[in-house]
Each structure stands twice: as C-alpha cells, then as structure tokens.
mmCIF file of C-alpha atoms in Angstrom:
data_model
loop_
_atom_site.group_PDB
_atom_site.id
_atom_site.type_symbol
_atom_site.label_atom_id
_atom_site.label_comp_id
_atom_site.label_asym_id
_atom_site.label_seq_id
_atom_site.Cartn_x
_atom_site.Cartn_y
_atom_site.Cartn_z
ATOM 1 C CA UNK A 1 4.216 5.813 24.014
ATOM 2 C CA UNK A 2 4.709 8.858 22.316
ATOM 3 C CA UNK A 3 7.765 8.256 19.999
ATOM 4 C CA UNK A 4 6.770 11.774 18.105
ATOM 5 C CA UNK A 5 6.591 14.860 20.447
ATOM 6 C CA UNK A 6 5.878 17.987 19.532
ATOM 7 C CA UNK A 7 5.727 20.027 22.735
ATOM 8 C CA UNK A 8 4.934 23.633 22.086
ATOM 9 C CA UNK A 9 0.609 23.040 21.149
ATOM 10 C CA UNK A 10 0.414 26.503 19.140
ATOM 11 C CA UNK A 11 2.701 29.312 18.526
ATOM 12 C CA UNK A 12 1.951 33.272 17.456
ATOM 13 C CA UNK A 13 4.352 34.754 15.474
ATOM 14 C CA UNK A 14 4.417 38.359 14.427
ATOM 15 C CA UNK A 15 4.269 38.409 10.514
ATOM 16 C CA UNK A 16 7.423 38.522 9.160
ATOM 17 C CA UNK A 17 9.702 37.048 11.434
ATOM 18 C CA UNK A 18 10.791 33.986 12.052
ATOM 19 C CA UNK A 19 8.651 30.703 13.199
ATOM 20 C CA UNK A 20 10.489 28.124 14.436
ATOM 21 C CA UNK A 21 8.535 25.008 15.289
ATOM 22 C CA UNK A 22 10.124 22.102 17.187
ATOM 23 C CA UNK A 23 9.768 18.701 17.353
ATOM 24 C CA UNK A 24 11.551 15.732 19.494
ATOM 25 C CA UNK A 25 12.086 11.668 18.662
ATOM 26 C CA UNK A 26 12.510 8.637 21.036
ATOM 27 C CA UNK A 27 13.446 6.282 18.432
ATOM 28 C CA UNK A 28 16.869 6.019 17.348
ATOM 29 C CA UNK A 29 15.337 3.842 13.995
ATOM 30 C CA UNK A 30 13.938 7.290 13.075
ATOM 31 C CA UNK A 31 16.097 8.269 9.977
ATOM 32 C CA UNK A 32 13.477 10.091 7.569
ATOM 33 C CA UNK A 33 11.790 13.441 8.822
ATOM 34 C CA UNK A 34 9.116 15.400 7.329
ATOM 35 C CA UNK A 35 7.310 18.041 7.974
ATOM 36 C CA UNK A 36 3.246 18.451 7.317
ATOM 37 C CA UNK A 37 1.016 21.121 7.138
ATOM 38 C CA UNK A 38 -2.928 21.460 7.615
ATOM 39 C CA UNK A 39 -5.482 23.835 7.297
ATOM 40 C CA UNK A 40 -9.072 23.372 8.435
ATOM 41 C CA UNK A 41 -11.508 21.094 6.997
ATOM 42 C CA UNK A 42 -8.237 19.839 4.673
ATOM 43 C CA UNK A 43 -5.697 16.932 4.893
ATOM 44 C CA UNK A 44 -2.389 17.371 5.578
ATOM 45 C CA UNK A 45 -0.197 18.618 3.170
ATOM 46 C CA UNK A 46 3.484 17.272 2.757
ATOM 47 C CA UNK A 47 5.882 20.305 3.136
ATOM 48 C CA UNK A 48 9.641 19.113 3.408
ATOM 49 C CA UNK A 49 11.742 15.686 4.705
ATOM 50 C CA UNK A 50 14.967 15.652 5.544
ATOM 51 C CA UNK A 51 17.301 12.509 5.651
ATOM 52 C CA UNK A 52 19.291 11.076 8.925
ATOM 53 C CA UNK A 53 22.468 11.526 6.360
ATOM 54 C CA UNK A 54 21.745 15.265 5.807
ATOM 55 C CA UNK A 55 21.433 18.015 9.712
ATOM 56 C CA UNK A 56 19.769 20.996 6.676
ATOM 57 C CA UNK A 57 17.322 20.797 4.032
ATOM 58 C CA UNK A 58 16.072 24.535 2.667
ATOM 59 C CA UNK A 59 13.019 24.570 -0.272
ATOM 60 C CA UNK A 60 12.337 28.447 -0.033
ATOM 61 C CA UNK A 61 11.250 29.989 3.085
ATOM 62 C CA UNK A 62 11.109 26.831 4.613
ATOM 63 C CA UNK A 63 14.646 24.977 6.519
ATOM 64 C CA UNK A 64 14.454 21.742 8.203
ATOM 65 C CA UNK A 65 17.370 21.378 11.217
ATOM 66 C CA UNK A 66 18.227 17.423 12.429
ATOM 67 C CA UNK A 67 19.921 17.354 15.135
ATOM 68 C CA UNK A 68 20.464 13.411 15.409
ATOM 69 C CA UNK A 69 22.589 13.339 18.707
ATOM 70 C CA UNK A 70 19.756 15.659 20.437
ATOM 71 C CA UNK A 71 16.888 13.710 18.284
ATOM 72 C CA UNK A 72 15.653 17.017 17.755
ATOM 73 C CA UNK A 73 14.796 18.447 13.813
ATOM 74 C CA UNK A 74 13.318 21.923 13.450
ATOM 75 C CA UNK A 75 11.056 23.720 11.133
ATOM 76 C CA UNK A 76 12.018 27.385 10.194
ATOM 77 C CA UNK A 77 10.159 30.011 8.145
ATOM 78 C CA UNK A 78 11.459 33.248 7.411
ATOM 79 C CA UNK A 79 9.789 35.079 6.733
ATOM 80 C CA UNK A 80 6.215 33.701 7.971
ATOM 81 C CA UNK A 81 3.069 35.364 5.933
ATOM 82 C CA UNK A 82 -0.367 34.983 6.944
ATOM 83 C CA UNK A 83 -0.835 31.854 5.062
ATOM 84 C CA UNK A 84 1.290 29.843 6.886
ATOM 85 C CA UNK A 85 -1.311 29.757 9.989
ATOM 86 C CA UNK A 86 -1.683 26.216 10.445
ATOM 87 C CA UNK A 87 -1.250 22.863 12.532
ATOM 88 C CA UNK A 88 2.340 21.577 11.731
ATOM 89 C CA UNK A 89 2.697 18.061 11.831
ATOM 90 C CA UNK A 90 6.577 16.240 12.136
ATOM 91 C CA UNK A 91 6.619 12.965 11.025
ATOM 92 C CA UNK A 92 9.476 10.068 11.383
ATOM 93 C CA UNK A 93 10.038 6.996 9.337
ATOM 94 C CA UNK A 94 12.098 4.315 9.919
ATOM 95 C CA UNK A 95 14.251 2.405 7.333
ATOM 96 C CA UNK A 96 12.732 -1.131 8.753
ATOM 97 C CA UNK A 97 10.045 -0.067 6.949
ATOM 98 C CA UNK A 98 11.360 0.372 3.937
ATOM 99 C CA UNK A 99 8.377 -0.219 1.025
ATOM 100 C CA UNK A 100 6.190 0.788 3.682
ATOM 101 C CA UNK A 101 4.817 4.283 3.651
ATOM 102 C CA UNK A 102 4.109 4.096 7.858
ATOM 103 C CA UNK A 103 4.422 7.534 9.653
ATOM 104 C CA UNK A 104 4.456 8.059 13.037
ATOM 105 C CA UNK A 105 3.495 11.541 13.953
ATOM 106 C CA UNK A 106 3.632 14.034 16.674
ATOM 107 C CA UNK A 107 0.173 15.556 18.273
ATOM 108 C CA UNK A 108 1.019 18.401 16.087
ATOM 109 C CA UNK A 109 1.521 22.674 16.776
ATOM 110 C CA UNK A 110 -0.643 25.522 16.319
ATOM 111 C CA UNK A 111 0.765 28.064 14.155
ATOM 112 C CA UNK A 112 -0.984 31.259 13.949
ATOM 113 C CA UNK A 113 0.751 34.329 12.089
ATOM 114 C CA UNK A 114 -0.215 37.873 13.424
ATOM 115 C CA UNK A 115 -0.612 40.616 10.661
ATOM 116 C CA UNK B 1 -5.024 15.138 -11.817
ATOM 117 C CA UNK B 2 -7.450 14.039 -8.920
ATOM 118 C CA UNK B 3 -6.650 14.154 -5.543
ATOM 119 C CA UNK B 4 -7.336 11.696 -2.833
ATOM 120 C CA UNK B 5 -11.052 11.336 -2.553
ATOM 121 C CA UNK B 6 -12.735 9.933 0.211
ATOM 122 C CA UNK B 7 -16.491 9.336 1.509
ATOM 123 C CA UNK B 8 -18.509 10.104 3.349
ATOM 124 C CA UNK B 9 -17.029 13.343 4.384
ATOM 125 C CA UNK B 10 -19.622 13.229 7.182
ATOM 126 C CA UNK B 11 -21.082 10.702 9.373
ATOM 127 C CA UNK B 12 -22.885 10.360 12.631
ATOM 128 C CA UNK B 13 -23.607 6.897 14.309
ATOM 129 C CA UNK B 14 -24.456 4.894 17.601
ATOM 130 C CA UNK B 15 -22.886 3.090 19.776
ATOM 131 C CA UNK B 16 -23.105 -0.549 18.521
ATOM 132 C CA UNK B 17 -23.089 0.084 14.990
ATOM 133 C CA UNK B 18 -20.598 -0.650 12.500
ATOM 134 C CA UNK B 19 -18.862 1.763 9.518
ATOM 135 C CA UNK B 20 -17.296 1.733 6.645
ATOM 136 C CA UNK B 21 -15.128 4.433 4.678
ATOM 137 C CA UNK B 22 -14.049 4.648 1.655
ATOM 138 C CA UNK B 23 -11.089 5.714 -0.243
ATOM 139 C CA UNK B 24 -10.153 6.268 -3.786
ATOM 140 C CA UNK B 25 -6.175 7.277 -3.809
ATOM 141 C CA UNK B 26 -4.622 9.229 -7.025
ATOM 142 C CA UNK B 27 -4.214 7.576 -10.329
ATOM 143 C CA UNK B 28 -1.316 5.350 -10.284
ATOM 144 C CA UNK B 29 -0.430 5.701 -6.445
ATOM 145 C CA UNK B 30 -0.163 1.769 -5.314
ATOM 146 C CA UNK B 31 -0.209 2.335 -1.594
ATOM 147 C CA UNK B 32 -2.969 3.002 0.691
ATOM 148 C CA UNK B 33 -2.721 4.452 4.167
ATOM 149 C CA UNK B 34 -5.155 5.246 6.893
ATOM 150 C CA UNK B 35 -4.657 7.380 9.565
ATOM 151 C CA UNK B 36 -7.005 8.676 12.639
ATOM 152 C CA UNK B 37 -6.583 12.173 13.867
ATOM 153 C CA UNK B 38 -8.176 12.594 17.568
ATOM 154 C CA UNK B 39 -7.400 16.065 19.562
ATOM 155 C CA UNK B 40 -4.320 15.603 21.613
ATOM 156 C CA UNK B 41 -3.279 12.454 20.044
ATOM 157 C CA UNK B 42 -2.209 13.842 16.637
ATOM 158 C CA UNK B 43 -2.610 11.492 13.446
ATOM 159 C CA UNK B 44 -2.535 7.286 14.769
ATOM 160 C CA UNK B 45 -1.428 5.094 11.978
ATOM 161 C CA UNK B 46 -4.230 2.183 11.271
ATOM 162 C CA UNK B 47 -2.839 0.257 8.654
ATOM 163 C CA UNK B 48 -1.422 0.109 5.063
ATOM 164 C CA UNK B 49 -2.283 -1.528 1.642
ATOM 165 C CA UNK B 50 -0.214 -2.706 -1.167
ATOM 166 C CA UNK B 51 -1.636 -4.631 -3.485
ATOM 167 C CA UNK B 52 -4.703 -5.718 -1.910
ATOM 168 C CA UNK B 53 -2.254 -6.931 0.672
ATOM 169 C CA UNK B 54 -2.019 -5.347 4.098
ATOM 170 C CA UNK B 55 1.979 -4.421 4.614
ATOM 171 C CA UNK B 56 1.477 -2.258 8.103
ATOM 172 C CA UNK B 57 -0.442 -2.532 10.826
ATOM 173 C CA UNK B 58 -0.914 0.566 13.902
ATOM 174 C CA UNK B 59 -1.978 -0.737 17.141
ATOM 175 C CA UNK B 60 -5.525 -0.811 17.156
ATOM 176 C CA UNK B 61 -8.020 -3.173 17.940
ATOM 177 C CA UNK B 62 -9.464 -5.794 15.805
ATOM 178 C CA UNK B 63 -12.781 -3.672 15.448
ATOM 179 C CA UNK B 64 -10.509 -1.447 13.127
ATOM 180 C CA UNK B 65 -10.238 -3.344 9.656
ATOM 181 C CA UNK B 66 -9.385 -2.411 6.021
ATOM 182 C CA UNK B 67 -9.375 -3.645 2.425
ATOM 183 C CA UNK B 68 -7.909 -2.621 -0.969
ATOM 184 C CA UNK B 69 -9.557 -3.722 -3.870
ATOM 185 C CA UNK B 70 -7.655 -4.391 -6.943
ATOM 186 C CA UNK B 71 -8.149 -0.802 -8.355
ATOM 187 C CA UNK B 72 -6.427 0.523 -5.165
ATOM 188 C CA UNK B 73 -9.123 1.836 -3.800
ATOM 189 C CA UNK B 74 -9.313 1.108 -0.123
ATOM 190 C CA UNK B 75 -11.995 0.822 2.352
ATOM 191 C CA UNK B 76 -11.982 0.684 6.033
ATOM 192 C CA UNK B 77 -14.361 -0.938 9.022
ATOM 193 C CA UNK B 78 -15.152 -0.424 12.160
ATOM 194 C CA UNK B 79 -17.165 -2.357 13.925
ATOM 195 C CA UNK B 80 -19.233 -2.225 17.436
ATOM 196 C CA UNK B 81 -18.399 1.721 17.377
ATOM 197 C CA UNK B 82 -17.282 3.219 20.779
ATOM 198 C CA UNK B 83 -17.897 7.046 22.037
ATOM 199 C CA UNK B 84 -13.645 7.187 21.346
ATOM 200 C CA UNK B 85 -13.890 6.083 17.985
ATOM 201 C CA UNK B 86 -15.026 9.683 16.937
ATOM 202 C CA UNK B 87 -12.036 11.331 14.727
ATOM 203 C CA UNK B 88 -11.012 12.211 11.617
ATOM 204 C CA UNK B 89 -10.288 8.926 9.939
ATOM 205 C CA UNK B 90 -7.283 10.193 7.336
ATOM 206 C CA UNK B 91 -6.634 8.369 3.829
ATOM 207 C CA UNK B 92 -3.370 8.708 2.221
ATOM 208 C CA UNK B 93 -1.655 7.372 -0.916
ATOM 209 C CA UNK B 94 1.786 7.250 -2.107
ATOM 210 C CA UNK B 95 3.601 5.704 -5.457
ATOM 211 C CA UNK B 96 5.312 3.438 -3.213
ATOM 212 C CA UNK B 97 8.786 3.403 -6.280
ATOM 213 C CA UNK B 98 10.136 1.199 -3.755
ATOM 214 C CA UNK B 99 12.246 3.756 -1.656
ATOM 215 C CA UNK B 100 10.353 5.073 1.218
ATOM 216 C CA UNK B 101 9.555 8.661 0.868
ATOM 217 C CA UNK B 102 7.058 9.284 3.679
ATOM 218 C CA UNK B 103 5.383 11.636 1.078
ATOM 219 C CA UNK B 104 1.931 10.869 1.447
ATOM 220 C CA UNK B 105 -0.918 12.419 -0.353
ATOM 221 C CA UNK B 106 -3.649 12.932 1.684
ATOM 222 C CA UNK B 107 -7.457 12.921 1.344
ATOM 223 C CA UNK B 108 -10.019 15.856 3.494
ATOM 224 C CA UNK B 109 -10.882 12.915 5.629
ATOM 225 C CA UNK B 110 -14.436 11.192 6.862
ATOM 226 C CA UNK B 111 -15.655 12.962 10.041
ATOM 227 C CA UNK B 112 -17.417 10.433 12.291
ATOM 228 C CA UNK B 113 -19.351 11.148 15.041
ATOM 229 C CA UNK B 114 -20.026 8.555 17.538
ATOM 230 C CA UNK B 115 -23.054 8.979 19.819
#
C-alpha cells in the first residue's frame, strides 16, 4: 500500500525553466511534507518541508505547493540549473508520530536538466 | 562536523548468510533511522532508535533487526539473506528536540548484494 506516490518516474526539463515535480498522499494523518534530493552514490539530502497549516513554503528557487483537499504538494524550481539533475524524493509524516522521526516516502522522480 | 558514516559501503553475500551494518550518526543527533531503498519501491522505513530503545518499527520481517548502542551508534541485522534483500540499506539521524521535523541526515548507504 503505497501511501506516498509519486507518479511521473523522471522528468527532462530544458535548463532554465521551470520543473515542477508532483507528488500524491492517501493518508489524511499526513500533516508534515518534505521534499529530498539524491545524487548518485550519495544519500538523500533534505531540501524543504512544508506544514499541513501552511498550502506555500519558498527557500530560493525552490516552492513547495500543499494542496490538502487534493492531497497533492508540489515541488517547483525556477529556474532549474544543471545541478538540480536528480531523484526527488516527497516524504510525509504524521503527527501520531510525534518524537518519532518515521518517513514514509514515495518511489521517487527522475529529474534530469537539459543544457 | 562529520556526517553520517556508515560501513561497509560495499558488500556481497549468499543466500543463507547473515549481515550486519553499521552506523555512526552526527555528533549529538539522538535518533537513529534505517531505511532500504530497492528500484521501484523508493526508500522502506525499517525501524528507529532512541536511546538504545527502538520507538518505530516498518513492516518487515523478523530477519530485519537493529540496535543502538549507548553512543548512538546503530547497527542493523539481517539474517538468512534472501535474493530481495539486495538494496541500499539507508542510515539516517536526526536531533530528535522533541518536535518532529522529518529532517533527517542521511548517510551514502551500505550496498548489499545478495547472491
């Protein structure tokens, strides 16, 4: 059961515009987000969260969109360099778990920036 | 300050046989996480550590164990390996302040190879 889905496995984007990655939730407990990124041979890195309390977060080039009645958050980044080829990973949390640092993640998208 | 370290980056076993990782998280971080990353199935959560105390547990079998020792280091176990245990096994710490954050610091990972 798949409570994370991330349905789009990779994505090209033409360098400079916008990338907008999507991911979906089954479980209305969900109210933490986050985004990850990884690069080969590395672990994930954390990128941004948003809160069920908040629909925006912005750090930079990077926006987070939570749409709570859809169950649908976004990632945007405008505008997308090179560097941001990775897998992006979206990640829930659920307040029953407070004190408990439990993720559930999505299988992840492919995002590959064309110079 | 270090980052998450964890060993052996690289491993290849047999059916049958039994493994354990290891996992030193960053200075002062209190909570241990393990994760395992398989193609198509994104990052699985195993189980977390607090204290030498297990908080979390994913839904894996009992072949899939852990530990934290009272520096926080954590190790992990698996036992009569399968072909499908092959994956990147994930570590991850966090300060755990007591308000979930979901920011989690990972480490490269431990590669194993199952034959």
């Amino acid at each position: 059961d798949q409570q994370v889905k991330q349905n789009s496995p990779s994505l090209s984007v033409q360098e400079g515009r916008i990338s907008i990655l999507n991911c979906d939730y089954t479980n209305s407990m969900f109210d933490y987000f986050l985004w990850y990124k990884k690069y080969p041979a590395e672990g994930p890195t954390f990128l941004i969260s948003i809160s069920s309390i908040k629909d925006k977060n912005e750090d930079g080039r990077f926006t987070v969109f939570l749409n709570k009645s859809a169950k649908h958050l976004s990632l945007h980044i405008v505008p997308s360099q090179p560097g941001d080829s990775a897998v992006y990973f979206c990640a829930a949390s659920a307040a029953a778990n407070f004190g408990n640092e439990k993720l559930t993640f999505g299988t992840g998208t492919r995002l590959t920036i064309i110079p | 300050k270090a980052g998450v370290t964890q060993t052996p980056r690289y491993l290849i076993k047999t059916r049958g046989q039994q493994v354990t990782l290891s996992c030193s998280p960053i200075s002062g971080h209190r909570s241990v996480s393990w994760y395992q990353q398989t193609p198509g199935q994104g990052l699985q959560f195993l189980f977390e550590y607090f204290s030498e105390t297990q908080r979390n547990k994913g839904n894996f079998p009992g072949r899939f164990s852990g530990r934290q020792f009272s520096n926080s280091r954590s190790e992990m176990n698996v036992s009569t390996l399968e072909l499908g245990d092959s994956a990147l096994y994930l570590c991850a710490s966090s300060l755990d302040s007591g308000r979930p954050t979901g920011e989690l610091f990972f480490g490269e990972g431990s590669r194993l190879t199952v034959l």
